[in-house]
Short mmCIF file of C-alpha atoms and ligand atoms in Angstrom, two decimals:
data_model
loop_
_atom_site.label_atom_id
_atom_site.label_comp_id
_atom_site.label_asym_id
_atom_site.label_seq_id
_atom_site.Cartn_x
_atom_site.Cartn_y
_atom_site.Cartn_z
CA ASN A 1 0.00 0.00 0.00
CA PRO A 2 1.66 3.23 -1.14
CA LEU A 3 -0.01 5.12 1.73
CA THR A 4 2.04 3.25 4.31
CA ARG A 5 5.18 4.69 2.77
CA ILE A 6 4.06 8.24 3.53
CA PRO A 7 5.89 9.33 6.68
CA ARG A 8 3.32 10.55 9.19
CA TYR A 9 4.83 13.70 10.58
CA ALA A 10 8.22 13.90 8.93
CA SER A 11 9.54 17.43 8.95
CA THR A 12 10.01 18.95 5.54
CA SER A 13 13.36 19.76 4.03
CA GLY A 14 14.29 21.96 1.10
CA GLN A 15 12.20 24.85 -0.19
CA GLN A 16 8.47 24.06 -0.50
CA THR A 17 6.09 25.93 -2.78
CA VAL A 18 2.94 27.20 -1.08
CA LEU A 19 0.15 28.18 -3.47
CA VAL A 20 -2.21 30.65 -1.82
CA VAL A 21 -5.48 31.28 -3.67
CA LEU A 22 -7.43 34.27 -2.37
CA TYR A 23 -9.83 36.91 -3.60
CA GLU A 24 -8.52 40.28 -4.70
CA GLY A 25 -8.83 43.30 -2.45
CA SER A 26 -10.19 45.21 -5.41
CA MET A 27 -12.86 42.57 -5.89
CA LEU A 28 -14.23 43.54 -2.52
CA ILE A 29 -14.39 47.14 -3.60
CA LEU A 30 -16.19 46.08 -6.74
CA TYR A 31 -18.95 44.60 -4.63
CA CYS A 32 -19.02 47.74 -2.52
CA LEU A 33 -19.36 49.80 -5.67
CA ILE A 34 -22.31 47.74 -6.79
CA ILE A 35 -24.09 47.87 -3.48
CA LEU A 36 -23.16 51.37 -2.45
CA LYS A 37 -22.72 53.07 -5.78
CA ARG A 38 -24.11 56.37 -4.49
CA SER A 39 -21.62 56.59 -1.68
CA SER A 40 -18.95 59.11 -2.44
CA VAL A 41 -16.58 57.29 -0.11
CA PHE A 42 -16.59 54.26 -2.35
CA SER A 43 -17.18 55.86 -5.72
CA LYS A 44 -13.84 57.61 -5.38
CA GLY A 45 -12.46 54.15 -5.89
CA GLY A 46 -9.37 52.96 -4.08
CA ASP A 47 -8.48 49.46 -3.16
CA ALA A 48 -9.90 47.98 0.04
CA GLY A 49 -7.19 45.37 0.29
CA LYS A 50 -4.39 47.95 0.12
CA ARG A 51 -6.15 50.45 2.37
CA ASN A 52 -7.17 47.98 5.05
CA LYS A 53 -4.38 45.64 6.14
CA ASN A 54 -6.88 43.76 8.31
CA ILE A 55 -8.51 42.26 5.21
CA LEU A 56 -6.08 39.40 5.58
CA GLY A 57 -8.00 37.04 3.30
CA CYS A 58 -7.26 38.91 0.08
CA VAL A 59 -4.34 38.64 -2.33
CA GLU A 60 -2.88 41.98 -1.26
CA ASN A 61 -2.44 40.91 2.37
CA ALA A 62 -1.98 37.15 1.79
CA LEU A 63 -3.12 36.12 5.29
CA GLY A 64 -0.11 38.00 6.68
CA LEU A 65 2.10 35.16 5.42
CA PRO A 66 4.87 37.25 3.77
CA LYS A 67 5.52 39.08 7.07
CA TRP A 68 5.33 35.83 9.05
CA ILE A 69 7.80 34.13 6.69
CA LYS A 70 10.21 37.05 7.02
CA GLU A 71 9.93 37.27 10.81
CA ASN A 72 10.57 33.54 11.15
CA ASN A 73 13.41 33.42 8.60
CA LEU A 74 11.49 30.92 6.47
CA GLU A 75 12.43 32.44 3.09
CA ASN A 76 14.58 29.45 2.23
CA ARG A 77 11.90 26.96 3.22
CA LEU A 78 8.74 28.47 1.76
CA LYS A 79 8.19 30.01 -1.65
CA LEU A 80 4.82 31.75 -1.74
CA VAL A 81 2.74 32.02 -4.89
CA VAL A 82 -0.26 34.19 -4.06
CA THR A 83 -3.02 34.56 -6.64
CA SER A 84 -6.73 34.91 -7.31
CA ASP A 85 -6.28 33.59 -10.85
CA LYS A 86 -7.90 30.15 -10.67
CA GLN A 87 -9.96 29.69 -13.83
CA GLY A 88 -8.77 28.22 -17.12
CA GLU A 89 -5.82 26.20 -18.34
CA ASN A 90 -3.48 29.21 -18.33
CA SER A 91 -4.38 30.39 -14.85
CA VAL A 92 -1.69 30.80 -12.22
CA VAL A 93 -3.31 27.96 -10.26
CA GLU A 94 -3.02 25.49 -13.14
CA LYS A 95 0.56 26.53 -13.85
CA THR A 96 1.68 26.35 -10.21
CA LEU A 97 -0.10 23.15 -9.14
CA PRO A 98 2.61 20.73 -10.36
CA GLU A 99 5.22 22.27 -8.03
CA ALA A 100 2.97 23.13 -5.06
CA SER A 101 3.49 21.22 -1.78
CA VAL A 102 0.75 23.17 -0.04
CA VAL A 103 -2.42 24.77 -1.39
CA ILE A 104 -4.18 27.29 0.82
CA SER A 105 -7.62 28.32 -0.31
CA GLN A 106 -10.80 29.84 1.04
CA PRO A 107 -14.47 28.90 0.76
CA PHE A 108 -15.14 32.52 -0.26
CA TRP A 109 -12.92 32.15 -3.34
CA PRO A 110 -12.44 28.40 -3.53
CA CYS A 111 -9.66 26.74 -5.44
CA TYR A 112 -11.63 23.61 -6.46
CA LEU A 113 -9.22 20.70 -6.10
CA ASP A 114 -11.01 18.08 -8.18
CA ASN A 115 -9.60 14.76 -9.36
CA LYS A 116 -7.92 16.28 -12.37
CA ARG A 117 -6.18 19.00 -10.40
CA ILE A 118 -5.08 16.61 -7.66
CA ASP A 119 -3.62 14.40 -10.36
CA LYS A 120 -1.73 17.37 -11.70
CA ALA A 121 -0.51 18.41 -8.24
CA LYS A 122 2.14 15.69 -8.01
CA ASN A 123 3.92 17.28 -5.03
CA LEU A 124 0.84 18.25 -3.04
CA LYS A 125 1.01 17.16 0.60
CA LEU A 126 -1.24 19.58 2.42
CA ALA A 127 -4.47 21.40 1.47
CA ILE A 128 -5.43 24.08 3.99
CA THR A 129 -8.80 25.81 4.15
CA ALA A 130 -8.41 29.33 5.52
CA GLY A 131 -11.81 29.12 7.16
CA VAL A 132 -14.26 26.24 7.61
CA GLY A 133 -15.56 23.77 5.00
CA SER A 134 -13.31 21.59 2.84
CA ASP A 135 -15.84 20.45 0.25
CA HIS A 136 -13.87 22.21 -2.50
CA VAL A 137 -11.32 19.39 -2.15
CA ASN A 138 -12.14 15.97 -3.57
CA LEU A 139 -11.64 14.06 -0.34
CA GLU A 140 -11.51 10.67 -2.02
CA ALA A 141 -8.62 11.76 -4.20
CA ALA A 142 -6.91 13.35 -1.18
CA CYS A 143 -7.26 10.06 0.73
CA LYS A 144 -5.81 8.04 -2.13
CA ARG A 145 -2.85 10.38 -2.51
CA GLY A 146 -2.17 10.72 1.22
CA ILE A 147 -2.76 14.47 1.09
CA THR A 148 -3.61 15.99 4.46
CA VAL A 149 -6.70 18.22 4.37
CA ALA A 150 -6.96 20.66 7.26
CA GLU A 151 -9.16 23.64 8.08
CA VAL A 152 -9.31 26.22 10.87
CA SER A 153 -12.32 24.70 12.63
CA GLY A 154 -14.23 27.13 14.80
CA SER A 155 -12.52 30.21 13.37
CA ASN A 156 -15.62 31.85 11.90
CA VAL A 157 -18.54 30.05 13.51
CA VAL A 158 -19.74 33.05 15.53
CA SER A 159 -19.51 35.23 12.42
CA VAL A 160 -21.74 32.82 10.49
CA ALA A 161 -24.23 32.30 13.33
CA GLU A 162 -24.71 36.08 13.56
CA HIS A 163 -25.23 36.26 9.79
CA VAL A 164 -27.87 33.52 9.96
CA VAL A 165 -29.88 35.41 12.57
CA MET A 166 -29.48 38.64 10.58
CA GLN A 167 -30.74 37.02 7.38
CA MET A 168 -33.63 35.36 9.20
CA LEU A 169 -34.70 38.74 10.53
CA ALA A 170 -34.20 40.34 7.11
CA LEU A 171 -36.63 37.83 5.60
CA VAL A 172 -39.25 37.60 8.33
CA ARG A 173 -39.38 41.37 8.91
CA ASN A 174 -39.38 42.00 5.12
CA PHE A 175 -36.36 44.28 5.48
CA ILE A 176 -35.02 44.32 1.90
CA PRO A 177 -38.18 45.74 0.23
CA ALA A 178 -38.48 48.27 3.06
CA TYR A 179 -34.86 49.39 2.58
CA LYS A 180 -35.40 49.63 -1.18
CA GLN A 181 -38.35 51.96 -0.60
CA VAL A 182 -36.10 54.34 1.31
CA ILE A 183 -33.49 54.33 -1.47
CA ASN A 184 -36.18 54.84 -4.12
CA GLY A 185 -37.85 57.78 -2.31
CA GLU A 186 -41.03 55.78 -1.62
CA TRP A 187 -43.24 55.47 1.51
CA ASP A 188 -45.77 52.62 1.24
CA ILE A 189 -46.16 51.02 4.66
CA ALA A 190 -48.95 48.61 3.72
CA GLN A 191 -46.84 47.20 0.91
CA ILE A 192 -44.11 46.27 3.41
CA ALA A 193 -46.39 45.27 6.30
CA ASP A 194 -48.11 42.83 3.92
CA LYS A 195 -45.20 40.44 4.47
CA ALA A 196 -43.62 41.65 7.74
CA ARG A 197 -43.82 39.36 10.76
CA ASP A 198 -42.19 38.80 14.17
CA LEU A 199 -39.82 35.97 14.99
CA GLU A 200 -41.53 35.40 18.34
CA ASN A 201 -43.48 32.15 18.60
CA LYS A 202 -42.24 30.83 15.27
CA HIS A 203 -40.91 27.29 14.95
CA ILE A 204 -37.28 27.47 13.83
CA GLY A 205 -35.17 24.43 12.98
CA THR A 206 -31.53 23.88 12.14
CA VAL A 207 -30.29 21.07 9.92
CA ALA A 208 -27.16 20.18 11.94
CA ALA A 209 -26.27 21.48 15.37
CA GLY A 210 -22.50 21.51 15.13
CA ARG A 211 -20.45 24.58 16.02
CA ILE A 212 -22.54 26.95 13.88
CA GLY A 213 -25.95 25.28 14.29
CA LEU A 214 -25.62 25.26 18.07
CA ARG A 215 -24.61 28.92 18.13
CA VAL A 216 -27.62 29.79 15.98
CA LEU A 217 -29.90 28.01 18.46
CA GLN A 218 -28.26 29.84 21.38
CA ARG A 219 -28.68 33.22 19.69
CA LEU A 220 -32.34 32.54 18.86
CA LYS A 221 -33.37 31.44 22.35
CA PRO A 222 -33.96 35.01 23.68
CA PHE A 223 -36.42 35.67 20.83
CA ASN A 224 -38.93 33.33 22.56
CA VAL A 225 -39.25 30.95 19.65
CA HIS A 226 -39.78 27.18 19.45
CA LEU A 227 -36.44 25.56 18.59
CA HIS A 228 -35.86 22.33 16.61
CA TYR A 229 -32.79 20.53 15.32
CA TYR A 230 -31.74 17.52 13.29
CA ASP A 231 -28.20 16.11 13.33
CA LYS A 232 -26.48 12.76 12.95
CA PHE A 233 -25.32 13.22 16.54
CA ARG A 234 -27.51 14.26 19.42
CA LEU A 235 -26.62 17.19 21.65
CA ASP A 236 -26.09 16.59 25.37
CA LYS A 237 -29.36 16.24 27.23
CA SER A 238 -28.40 19.25 29.38
CA ILE A 239 -28.00 21.45 26.28
CA GLU A 240 -31.32 20.24 24.84
CA LYS A 241 -32.98 21.07 28.15
CA ASP A 242 -31.34 24.47 28.50
CA LEU A 243 -32.34 25.51 24.97
CA ASN A 244 -35.69 23.74 25.16
CA VAL A 245 -34.94 22.39 21.68
CA LYS A 246 -36.77 19.48 20.05
CA TYR A 247 -34.66 16.78 18.37
CA HIS A 248 -35.74 15.27 15.03
CA SER A 249 -34.20 12.04 13.82
CA ASN A 250 -34.60 13.06 10.17
CA VAL A 251 -34.79 16.20 8.08
CA GLU A 252 -38.28 15.44 6.76
CA SER A 253 -39.78 15.53 10.24
CA LEU A 254 -38.04 18.85 11.01
CA VAL A 255 -39.07 20.70 7.86
CA LYS A 256 -42.72 19.67 8.25
CA GLU A 257 -42.91 21.46 11.64
CA CYS A 258 -40.84 24.58 11.04
CA ASP A 259 -41.71 28.09 9.83
CA ILE A 260 -38.03 28.83 9.29
CA VAL A 261 -35.32 26.29 8.43
CA THR A 262 -31.60 27.05 8.57
CA ILE A 263 -28.99 24.73 7.02
CA ASN A 264 -25.71 24.33 8.92
CA CYS A 265 -24.24 20.99 7.82
CA PRO A 266 -21.19 20.43 5.62
CA LEU A 267 -21.52 19.59 1.93
CA HIS A 268 -20.75 15.95 1.18
CA PRO A 269 -22.53 13.32 -0.92
CA GLU A 270 -25.14 12.67 1.79
CA THR A 271 -26.11 16.35 1.95
CA GLU A 272 -25.65 17.36 -1.69
CA HIS A 273 -29.10 18.37 -2.99
CA MET A 274 -30.63 17.34 0.34
CA PHE A 275 -33.09 20.16 -0.35
CA ASN A 276 -34.39 18.90 -3.67
CA LYS A 277 -37.88 19.28 -5.10
CA LYS A 278 -39.26 16.56 -2.81
CA MET A 279 -37.74 17.90 0.42
CA ILE A 280 -38.78 21.48 -0.38
CA SER A 281 -42.33 20.27 -1.07
CA LEU A 282 -42.44 18.89 2.50
CA MET A 283 -41.62 22.32 3.94
CA LYS A 284 -44.60 24.27 5.29
CA LYS A 285 -46.27 26.53 2.74
CA GLY A 286 -45.11 30.09 3.38
CA SER A 287 -42.00 29.03 5.30
CA TYR A 288 -38.52 30.51 4.93
CA LEU A 289 -35.16 28.87 4.17
CA VAL A 290 -31.76 30.25 5.19
CA ASN A 291 -28.59 28.55 3.96
CA THR A 292 -25.10 29.74 4.84
CA ALA A 293 -23.67 26.19 4.64
CA ARG A 294 -23.06 25.44 0.95
CA GLY A 295 -24.98 26.27 -2.23
CA LYS A 296 -25.01 22.69 -3.51
CA ILE A 297 -26.98 21.43 -0.50
CA ILE A 298 -29.95 22.92 -2.33
CA ASP A 299 -31.10 22.01 -5.83
CA ARG A 300 -30.75 25.38 -7.54
CA ASP A 301 -33.75 25.19 -9.84
CA ALA A 302 -36.08 23.48 -7.36
CA LEU A 303 -35.55 26.45 -5.04
CA VAL A 304 -36.33 28.99 -7.75
CA ASP A 305 -39.55 27.09 -8.58
CA ALA A 306 -40.59 26.99 -4.92
CA ILE A 307 -40.10 30.73 -4.53
CA LYS A 308 -41.82 31.58 -7.81
CA SER A 309 -44.80 29.35 -7.01
CA ASN A 310 -45.06 30.99 -3.53
CA HIS A 311 -44.56 27.67 -1.79
CA LEU A 312 -41.64 29.30 0.07
CA GLU A 313 -42.07 32.83 1.39
CA GLY A 314 -38.40 33.72 1.15
CA TYR A 315 -34.81 32.54 0.86
CA ALA A 316 -31.55 33.90 2.24
CA GLY A 317 -27.97 32.76 2.49
CA ASP A 318 -24.53 33.60 1.20
CA VAL A 319 -23.35 30.41 -0.49
CA TRP A 320 -23.51 29.60 -4.20
CA TYR A 321 -22.17 27.05 -6.63
CA PRO A 322 -19.82 27.56 -8.25
CA GLN A 323 -18.20 30.57 -6.65
CA PRO A 324 -18.00 33.33 -7.64
CA ALA A 325 -21.60 33.05 -8.84
CA SER A 326 -22.19 33.89 -12.49
CA LYS A 327 -23.90 37.20 -13.28
CA ASP A 328 -26.97 35.33 -14.50
CA HIS A 329 -27.24 32.87 -11.59
CA PRO A 330 -31.03 32.50 -11.13
CA TRP A 331 -30.86 33.08 -7.37
CA ARG A 332 -29.72 36.65 -8.02
CA SER A 333 -32.99 37.58 -9.70
CA MET A 334 -35.58 35.32 -8.05
CA PRO A 335 -38.26 37.08 -5.97
CA ARG A 336 -38.18 37.54 -2.17
CA HIS A 337 -34.59 36.72 -1.41
CA ALA A 338 -32.06 38.35 0.91
CA MET A 339 -28.87 36.83 -0.40
CA THR A 340 -25.35 38.17 -0.10
CA PRO A 341 -22.07 37.18 -1.73
CA HIS A 342 -20.23 34.64 0.41
CA TYR A 343 -18.85 36.78 3.23
CA SER A 344 -20.53 35.69 6.46
CA GLY A 345 -17.44 33.83 7.65
CA THR A 346 -14.95 36.47 6.56
CA THR A 347 -15.59 39.38 8.89
CA LEU A 348 -12.45 41.20 9.99
CA ASP A 349 -12.63 39.36 13.34
CA ALA A 350 -12.90 35.98 11.60
CA GLN A 351 -10.00 36.78 9.26
CA ALA A 352 -7.66 37.42 12.17
CA ARG A 353 -8.60 34.03 13.64
CA TYR A 354 -8.28 31.95 10.48
CA ALA A 355 -5.06 33.67 9.40
CA ALA A 356 -3.55 32.70 12.78
CA GLY A 357 -4.86 29.14 12.34
CA VAL A 358 -3.27 28.82 8.89
CA LYS A 359 0.11 29.84 10.31
CA GLU A 360 -0.26 27.32 13.13
CA ILE A 361 -1.01 24.53 10.63
CA LEU A 362 1.94 25.53 8.42
CA GLU A 363 4.30 25.75 11.37
CA ASN A 364 3.30 22.28 12.61
CA TRP A 365 3.73 20.87 9.14
CA LEU A 366 7.16 22.42 8.68
CA ASN A 367 8.35 21.11 12.04
CA GLY A 368 6.85 17.64 11.75
CA ARG A 369 4.50 18.27 14.68
CA PRO A 370 0.98 16.79 14.84
CA GLN A 371 -1.90 19.04 13.88
CA ARG A 372 -4.71 19.85 16.29
CA GLU A 373 -7.19 17.01 15.94
CA GLU A 374 -10.15 19.31 15.34
CA TYR A 375 -8.40 20.89 12.35
CA LEU A 376 -8.01 17.62 10.47
CA ILE A 377 -10.49 16.52 7.78
CA VAL A 378 -8.30 13.98 5.94
CA ASP A 379 -5.23 12.48 7.56
CA LYS A 380 -3.10 9.47 6.65
CA GLY A 381 -5.41 8.44 3.81
CA ARG A 382 -8.67 8.59 5.84
CA VAL A 383 -11.49 11.03 6.41
CA VAL A 384 -11.08 11.66 10.14
CA SER A 385 -13.64 14.41 10.73
CA ASN A 386 -17.04 13.46 12.14
CA ALA A 387 -18.61 16.21 10.06
CA TYR A 388 -17.75 14.39 6.83
CA THR A 389 -19.13 10.86 6.95
CA GLU A 390 -16.36 8.45 6.24
CA GLY A 391 -17.04 6.31 3.19
CA ASP A 392 -19.76 8.36 1.54
CA ALA A 393 -17.91 11.62 1.96
CA THR A 394 -15.02 10.32 -0.06
CA LYS A 395 -17.05 9.80 -3.20
CA GLY A 396 -16.73 13.36 -4.43
CA HIS A 397 -19.60 15.42 -5.79
CA SER A 398 -21.69 14.79 -8.82
CA GLY A 399 -24.19 17.56 -9.61
CA ASN A 400 -23.21 20.70 -11.46
CA LYS A 401 -25.61 23.22 -9.98
P1 NAD B 1 -19.14 21.34 12.52
O1 NAD B 1 -18.23 20.29 12.05
O2 NAD B 1 -18.92 21.93 13.87
O3 NAD B 1 -20.63 20.80 12.48
C1 NAD B 1 -21.15 20.09 11.41
C2 NAD B 1 -22.36 19.32 11.89
O4 NAD B 1 -23.02 18.75 10.76
C3 NAD B 1 -21.99 18.16 12.82
O5 NAD B 1 -22.74 18.25 14.00
C4 NAD B 1 -22.36 16.92 12.00
O6 NAD B 1 -22.82 15.86 12.80
C5 NAD B 1 -23.46 17.47 11.13
N1 NAD B 1 -23.71 16.69 9.92
C6 NAD B 1 -22.82 16.28 8.98
N2 NAD B 1 -23.44 15.57 8.03
C7 NAD B 1 -24.73 15.52 8.38
C8 NAD B 1 -25.87 14.91 7.80
N3 NAD B 1 -25.80 14.19 6.67
N4 NAD B 1 -27.05 15.06 8.43
C9 NAD B 1 -27.13 15.77 9.59
N5 NAD B 1 -26.10 16.37 10.18
C10 NAD B 1 -24.91 16.24 9.58
O7 NAD B 1 -19.12 22.46 11.39
P2 NAD B 1 -19.54 23.99 11.51
O8 NAD B 1 -18.37 24.78 11.96
O9 NAD B 1 -20.81 24.10 12.26
O10 NAD B 1 -19.77 24.33 9.97
C11 NAD B 1 -20.77 23.68 9.22
C12 NAD B 1 -20.67 24.04 7.76
O11 NAD B 1 -20.99 25.40 7.59
C13 NAD B 1 -19.26 23.91 7.17
O12 NAD B 1 -18.96 22.59 6.79
C14 NAD B 1 -19.34 24.82 6.00
O13 NAD B 1 -19.86 24.15 4.86
C15 NAD B 1 -20.33 25.89 6.43
N6 NAD B 1 -19.67 27.17 6.76
C16 NAD B 1 -20.00 28.27 6.04
C17 NAD B 1 -19.37 29.47 6.29
C18 NAD B 1 -19.72 30.74 5.53
O14 NAD B 1 -18.93 31.67 5.51
N7 NAD B 1 -20.89 30.81 4.92
C19 NAD B 1 -18.36 29.54 7.27
C20 NAD B 1 -18.09 28.41 8.02
C21 NAD B 1 -18.74 27.21 7.74
#
């Protein structure tokens, strides 16, 4: 077995190429320009990544790695290739993959490491997610090749949980149309009130109660709502009691009871298109769906149909497939949504945490030290994270929307 020949925690020698794939600082400004095009602050242009050194997750600031390499005299051991250029045969990613020992990428601007790319990346030993969620890596291929897949678990879970609650409120209180009225110089209260409700007394359920799902439940408790969850693993009895949360042993049972459903599980073959036409049809008529987990957990077109036919009252989230989403992605233009580009887990606070985590993982790898257990998704040819079901999770993804 070739895997047994891979030394477990051998320290590295010689100079290693680290390919870092991030979004551009200017890309962020582009979004700001679209959203806030009347703001003179932004319309003067400038470059957010250059102006704000705390946007660590962009190409300009490269997770603070250049400074860290210099401070630790690692110039002879690490050669950094930092880019956002990931599409097409001539992209920097494609050209650098054959020599890269490490690929660092982010869910917000994922470097999809599919079978073909992993094949091409002959020297790849470590794939790091600067954030949480490693579905952009084909885990089966990583297992076969003995590539370690690690992420900075926990780094942005508060950031996402806050975003979930914000988007729930945006939908239920009908915030987006109300905000648009202000921008457009209108004042039509009845038009907004027609679809504005309170969270109080609603039944709200999370699909998965891991780090994010649990934090969503905790944040919702003071709203005096009825809480529900489904997960492969049950929470401690004391937590269930404290939150007064009802456990469902399957998703179907949860969606039938809830006015608002939030998705907080990882994307793997068991969860891909979990919310297909059939599952969405089981949701209560007039209910809301919030998904900050991964775009592919939902069947793209089934969702559009459910919104257009008024079966669902509204949809919000920040995850798409593929990313960045195309200009004509149907979720952009469907009615009654409160979507954002994928940024919930990349607040300035989160960036500081995951940038530190990436350095910790790199340092351990360079020195042959074990990684923190909770950071590991694939190790020594096996899926080791509970979040990604071993066996099924290694099959890779099939759908293209
Ligand atoms: P976690 O590992 O703490 O929790 C995941 C939970 O999902 C676990 O409790 C696990 O048992 C459960 N689960 C896995 N497969 C399941 C299945 N088939 N059915 C039911 N439950 C299942 O992870 P987390 O930190 O809570 O993050 C969850 C996901 O959220 C990530 O994998 C990622 O896709 C997404 N995420 C998004 C952002 C963002 O910026 N939008 C940021 C962080 C994470």
